Amino acid sequence: MNYNIALLRGDGIGPEIVDSAVEVLKKIGEKYNHTFEFKAYLAGGCAIDATGEPLPQETIDGCKASDSVLLGAVGGPKWDTLPGHLRPERALLGMRSALGLFTNLRPAKLYPALKDACPLKAETVAKGFDFVMIRELTGGIYFGERGRRQGPGGEEAFDTECYSVAEVERIARVAFETALKRGKKVISIDKANVLESSRLWREVVHRVAMEYPEVECTDMLVDNAAMQLVKNPAQFDVVVTSNMFGDILSDESSQITGSIGMLASASLGEGTVGMYEPIHGSAPDIAGKGIANPIATILSAAMMLRYSFNLEQEAVCIERAVDAVLNKGLRTADIAGNSDVKSLSTKEMTEAILKEI
Ligand code: NAD
C-alpha cells in the first residue's frame, strides 16, 4: 500500500526525533512492502519565523490532504514572549480543530527494563502496568462558556463544563473499540457525585457499554482515580474521561512510567487521519546535541500504523524492536539512570532499533 504522511518537525529536538521515526517507517516499508511518502510542513516556532504565524494555511491544507500526520514538538524560549494567539502551541490546537481530532490516546506502559526509573513503590512496580488513557479533546470546560462579571462580592470569573450526549457517545465508542483490541476492560472516570455533566457522562457511557457486552465497564470518581494510578495502576486497561480530567490524569500516568522520552500519543477523529506525537515537548535544553531519545516518536509512528493504517503486525514489529533494544540494556541519556553504561546518541538508538526490525 501507499501512504502519504505529513511531517511537522517543529522546533527544538522535533526535527531530530521525527527524522528517526521516518527512518523506522522506511525500514518497515521495505520489510512489509509498503510505500510511505513524506512531505514536511512548517508548524510552531519555525513557522512563525518563516511566515509570521504558527500554523500557516499551507500546513493545514497539506495535513488535510495526507493520510496521517507525524508531529515532533513545538515551542521554545525564543517565542515565549509572543502574545497567546501567536504562540507556537497554537499550532497544536489549530491542527486538532482543522482535522476534527476529538480523541487523545496515550498509552502508559511500564517497561520492565526501565523499572528503576518508576517512582512508585517496589511492590507496585513488580506488578507492572500497561494501560491506555483516552481523553476527550474538543469539549468540556476548556471550550465552554466563560467570562468575568461583577458578583455580590466583587469581580468573579467562571468557566462552564458542558458535554452533549453525542460528544460522550463518540468518545465512549472509541474507548470500547480500543478495549476490544486489548484487555476488554473500560474504566470511565467522572465526578458524578457532584457534577451534572458527569452524571450525563455516566449515563451515556453505560448506554454505549450495552453495545459491548464482552467489555467490562466500571466507573471511578476522578479523585479516587488520581489515587489508584499511584496505588494500583495494574488494574487499568482502557481509561476514558473528559477533557480536563484527562489533561491532568494523563500527565500523572506519564509520570508514573518514569520516562517521558518513551511515551507516544495519538489524536484521532471520525476518519482515519490522525495526528501522532510524543508527549514530551521540544526539549530546548538538549536541542541540537544529538542526544534526544527518539523512542516516543518512533512509538508514535507505530501508533499511526495501528490506528490510521490498520497495520497491526507492522506496529507490533516496531514495539518489539524497542523492547528488544531496551532489554539489551541500550539507553539514551534520559533513561540511563545511574548505570555506568555509555549512553547512545539519537542516531545510535535509531540504528539499534532499525537493526532489530
Ligand atoms: P519538555 O518535555 O520539552 O522537557 C522536559 C525535560 O525532559 C527536559 O529536561 C528535556 O530535556 C527532557 N526531555 C523531553 N523530551 C526528551 C527526549 N525525547 N529525550 C531526552 N530528554 C527529553 O518540556 P518543557 O521543557 O516544559 O517544554 C519545552 C518547550 O516545549 C516549551 O516551549 C513547551 O511549551 C513546549 N511543549 C511542546 C509540546 C508539544 O509540542 N506537544 C508539549 C509540551 C511542551
Coordinates of N, CA and C in Angstrom, one line a residue, residues 120-221:
L120 N 7.2 4.7 41.6 CA 6.2 4.0 42.5 C 6.9 3.0 43.4
K121 N 6.2 2.5 44.4 CA 6.7 1.5 45.4 C 7.1 0.2 44.7
A122 N 8.1 -0.4 45.2 CA 8.6 -1.6 44.6 C 7.5 -2.7 44.3
E123 N 6.6 -2.9 45.3 CA 5.6 -3.9 45.1 C 4.6 -3.6 44.0
T124 N 4.4 -2.2 43.8 CA 3.5 -1.8 42.7 C 4.2 -2.0 41.4
V125 N 5.5 -1.6 41.3 CA 6.3 -1.8 40.1 C 6.4 -3.3 39.7
A126 N 6.5 -4.1 40.7 CA 6.6 -5.6 40.4 C 5.4 -6.1 39.7
K127 N 4.2 -5.5 39.9 CA 3.0 -5.9 39.2 C 3.0 -5.4 37.8
G128 N 3.7 -4.3 37.5 CA 3.7 -3.7 36.2 C 2.4 -3.0 35.9
F129 N 2.4 -2.4 34.7 CA 1.1 -1.8 34.2 C 1.3 -1.5 32.8
D130 N 0.1 -1.5 32.1 CA 0.1 -1.2 30.7 C -1.4 -0.8 30.3
F131 N -1.6 0.5 30.3 CA -3.0 0.9 30.0 C -3.0 2.0 29.0
V132 N -4.2 2.4 28.5 CA -4.3 3.5 27.6 C -5.3 4.5 28.2
M133 N -4.9 5.7 28.2 CA -5.7 6.8 28.7 C -6.4 7.5 27.5
I134 N -7.7 7.5 27.5 CA -8.4 8.1 26.4 C -9.1 9.4 26.9
R135 N -8.7 10.5 26.4 CA -9.2 11.8 26.8 C -10.0 12.5 25.7
E136 N -11.2 13.0 26.1 CA -12.0 13.7 25.1 C -11.2 15.1 24.9
L137 N -11.2 15.5 23.7 CA -10.2 16.6 23.4 C -10.9 17.9 22.9
T138 N -12.1 17.9 22.5 CA -12.6 19.1 22.0 C -13.9 19.7 22.7
G139 N -14.2 19.1 23.8 CA -15.4 19.6 24.6 C -15.1 19.9 26.0
G140 N -16.1 20.0 26.8 CA -15.9 20.3 28.2 C -15.5 21.7 28.6
I141 N -14.9 21.8 29.7 CA -14.7 23.2 30.3 C -13.7 24.0 29.5
Y142 N -12.8 23.4 28.8 CA -11.8 24.2 28.0 C -12.5 24.9 26.8
F143 N -13.7 24.4 26.5 CA -14.4 25.1 25.3 C -15.7 25.7 25.7
G144 N -16.1 25.6 27.0 CA -17.4 26.0 27.4 C -17.5 27.5 27.6
E145 N -18.6 28.0 27.9 CA -18.8 29.5 28.1 C -18.0 29.9 29.3
R146 N -17.4 31.1 29.2 CA -16.5 31.6 30.2 C -16.6 33.1 30.3
G147 N -16.1 33.6 31.4 CA -16.2 35.1 31.4 C -15.9 35.6 32.8
R148 N -16.0 36.9 32.9 CA -15.8 37.6 34.2 C -17.1 38.5 34.4
R149 N -17.4 38.7 35.6 CA -18.6 39.6 35.8 C -18.5 40.1 37.2
Q150 N -19.3 41.0 37.5 CA -19.4 41.6 38.9 C -20.4 40.8 39.7
G151 N -20.0 40.2 40.8 CA -20.9 39.4 41.6 C -21.1 40.3 42.9
P152 N -21.9 39.7 43.8 CA -22.2 40.4 45.1 C -20.9 40.8 45.8
G153 N -19.9 39.9 45.7 CA -18.7 40.2 46.5 C -17.6 40.8 45.6
G154 N -17.9 41.4 44.5 CA -16.9 42.0 43.6 C -16.7 41.1 42.3
E155 N -15.6 41.3 41.7 CA -15.3 40.6 40.4 C -15.2 39.1 40.6
E156 N -15.9 38.3 39.7 CA -15.8 36.9 39.7 C -15.5 36.4 38.3
A157 N -15.0 35.1 38.2 CA -14.8 34.5 36.9 C -15.4 33.2 36.9
F158 N -15.8 32.7 35.7 CA -16.5 31.4 35.6 C -16.1 30.7 34.3
D159 N -16.0 29.4 34.3 CA -15.8 28.5 33.2 C -16.9 27.4 33.2
T160 N -17.4 27.0 32.1 CA -18.5 26.0 32.1 C -18.1 24.7 31.6
E161 N -18.5 23.6 32.3 CA -18.3 22.3 31.8 C -19.6 21.8 31.1
C162 N -19.5 21.6 29.9 CA -20.8 21.2 29.2 C -20.4 20.0 28.2
Y163 N -21.2 18.9 28.3 CA -21.0 17.8 27.3 C -22.3 17.4 26.8
S164 N -22.4 17.2 25.5 CA -23.6 16.7 24.8 C -23.6 15.2 24.8
V165 N -24.8 14.6 24.7 CA -24.8 13.1 24.6 C -24.0 12.7 23.4
A166 N -24.0 13.4 22.3 CA -23.3 12.9 21.1 C -21.8 12.9 21.4
E167 N -21.3 14.0 22.1 CA -19.9 14.0 22.4 C -19.4 12.9 23.2
V168 N -20.2 12.5 24.2 CA -19.9 11.4 25.1 C -19.9 10.1 24.4
E169 N -21.0 10.0 23.6 CA -21.2 8.7 22.9 C -20.0 8.4 22.0
R170 N -19.5 9.4 21.3 CA -18.4 9.1 20.3 C -17.1 8.7 21.0
I171 N -16.8 9.4 22.1 CA -15.6 9.1 22.8 C -15.7 7.7 23.6
A172 N -16.9 7.5 24.1 CA -17.1 6.2 24.7 C -16.9 5.0 23.7
R173 N -17.4 5.2 22.5 CA -17.3 4.2 21.5 C -15.8 3.9 21.2
V174 N -15.0 5.0 21.1 CA -13.5 4.8 20.9 C -13.0 4.0 22.0
A175 N -13.4 4.3 23.3 CA -12.9 3.5 24.4 C -13.2 2.0 24.3
F176 N -14.5 1.7 24.0 CA -14.9 0.3 23.9 C -14.2 -0.4 22.7
E177 N -14.1 0.3 21.6 CA -13.4 -0.3 20.5 C -12.0 -0.6 20.8
T178 N -11.3 0.3 21.5 CA -9.9 0.2 21.9 C -9.8 -1.0 22.9
A179 N -10.8 -1.1 23.8 CA -10.7 -2.2 24.8 C -10.9 -3.6 24.1
L180 N -11.7 -3.6 23.0 CA -11.9 -4.9 22.3 C -10.6 -5.4 21.8
K181 N -9.6 -4.5 21.5 CA -8.3 -4.9 20.9 C -7.3 -5.1 22.0
R182 N -7.7 -4.9 23.3 CA -6.8 -5.0 24.4 C -7.4 -6.0 25.5
G183 N -7.4 -5.5 26.7 CA -7.8 -6.3 27.8 C -9.3 -6.4 28.1
K184 N -10.2 -5.8 27.2 CA -11.6 -5.8 27.3 C -12.1 -5.2 28.6
K185 N -11.5 -4.1 29.1 CA -11.9 -3.5 30.4 C -11.9 -2.0 30.2
V186 N -13.0 -1.4 30.4 CA -13.0 0.1 30.4 C -13.4 0.6 31.8
I187 N -12.6 1.6 32.2 CA -12.9 2.3 33.4 C -13.2 3.8 33.0
S188 N -14.4 4.2 33.3 CA -14.8 5.6 32.9 C -14.7 6.5 34.2
I189 N -14.0 7.6 34.0 CA -13.7 8.4 35.1 C -14.6 9.7 35.1
D190 N -15.2 10.0 36.2 CA -16.1 11.2 36.2 C -16.1 11.8 37.7
K191 N -17.0 12.7 37.9 CA -17.2 13.3 39.2 C -18.7 13.3 39.4
A192 N -19.4 12.2 39.2 CA -20.8 12.1 39.2 C -21.5 12.3 40.5
N193 N -20.7 12.3 41.6 CA -21.3 12.6 42.9 C -21.5 14.1 43.1
V194 N -21.0 14.9 42.2 CA -21.1 16.3 42.3 C -21.6 17.0 41.1
L195 N -21.1 16.6 39.9 CA -21.3 17.4 38.7 C -22.4 16.8 37.8
E196 N -23.4 17.6 37.4 CA -24.4 17.1 36.5 C -23.9 16.6 35.1
S197 N -22.8 17.4 34.6 CA -22.2 16.9 33.4 C -21.7 15.5 33.5
S198 N -21.1 15.2 34.7 CA -20.6 13.9 34.9 C -21.7 12.8 35.0
R199 N -22.9 13.3 35.5 CA -24.0 12.3 35.6 C -24.5 11.9 34.2
L200 N -24.5 12.9 33.3 CA -24.9 12.6 31.9 C -23.8 11.7 31.3
W201 N -22.5 12.1 31.6 CA -21.4 11.3 31.0 C -21.6 9.8 31.4
R202 N -21.9 9.6 32.7 CA -22.0 8.2 33.2 C -23.2 7.5 32.5
E203 N -24.3 8.2 32.4 CA -25.5 7.6 31.8 C -25.2 7.1 30.4
V204 N -24.5 8.0 29.6 CA -24.3 7.7 28.2 C -23.2 6.6 28.1
V205 N -22.2 6.6 28.9 CA -21.2 5.6 28.9 C -21.9 4.2 29.1
H206 N -22.8 4.2 30.1 CA -23.5 2.9 30.4 C -24.3 2.4 29.3
R207 N -24.9 3.4 28.6 CA -25.8 3.0 27.4 C -24.9 2.4 26.3
V208 N -23.8 3.1 26.1 CA -22.9 2.6 25.0 C -22.3 1.2 25.4
A209 N -22.1 1.1 26.7 CA -21.5 -0.2 27.2 C -22.4 -1.4 26.8
M210 N -23.7 -1.1 26.8 CA -24.6 -2.3 26.5 C -24.4 -2.8 25.1
E211 N -23.8 -2.0 24.2 CA -23.5 -2.4 22.8 C -22.2 -3.3 22.8
Y212 N -21.5 -3.3 23.9 CA -20.2 -4.1 24.0 C -20.3 -5.1 25.2
P213 N -21.1 -6.1 25.2 CA -21.3 -7.0 26.3 C -20.0 -7.7 26.7
E214 N -19.1 -7.8 25.7 CA -17.8 -8.6 26.1 C -16.8 -7.7 26.8
V215 N -17.1 -6.4 26.9 CA -16.2 -5.5 27.6 C -16.8 -5.1 29.0
E216 N -15.9 -5.3 30.0 CA -16.3 -5.0 31.4 C -16.2 -3.4 31.5
C217 N -17.2 -2.8 32.1 CA -17.2 -1.4 32.2 C -17.5 -1.0 33.7
T218 N -16.6 -0.2 34.2 CA -16.9 0.3 35.6 C -16.6 1.8 35.7
D219 N -17.2 2.5 36.7 CA -17.0 3.9 36.9 C -16.0 4.1 38.0
M220 N -15.3 5.3 37.9 CA -14.5 5.6 39.1 C -14.5 7.1 39.2
L221 N -14.6 7.6 40.4 CA -14.6 9.1 40.6 C -13.1 9.6 40.4

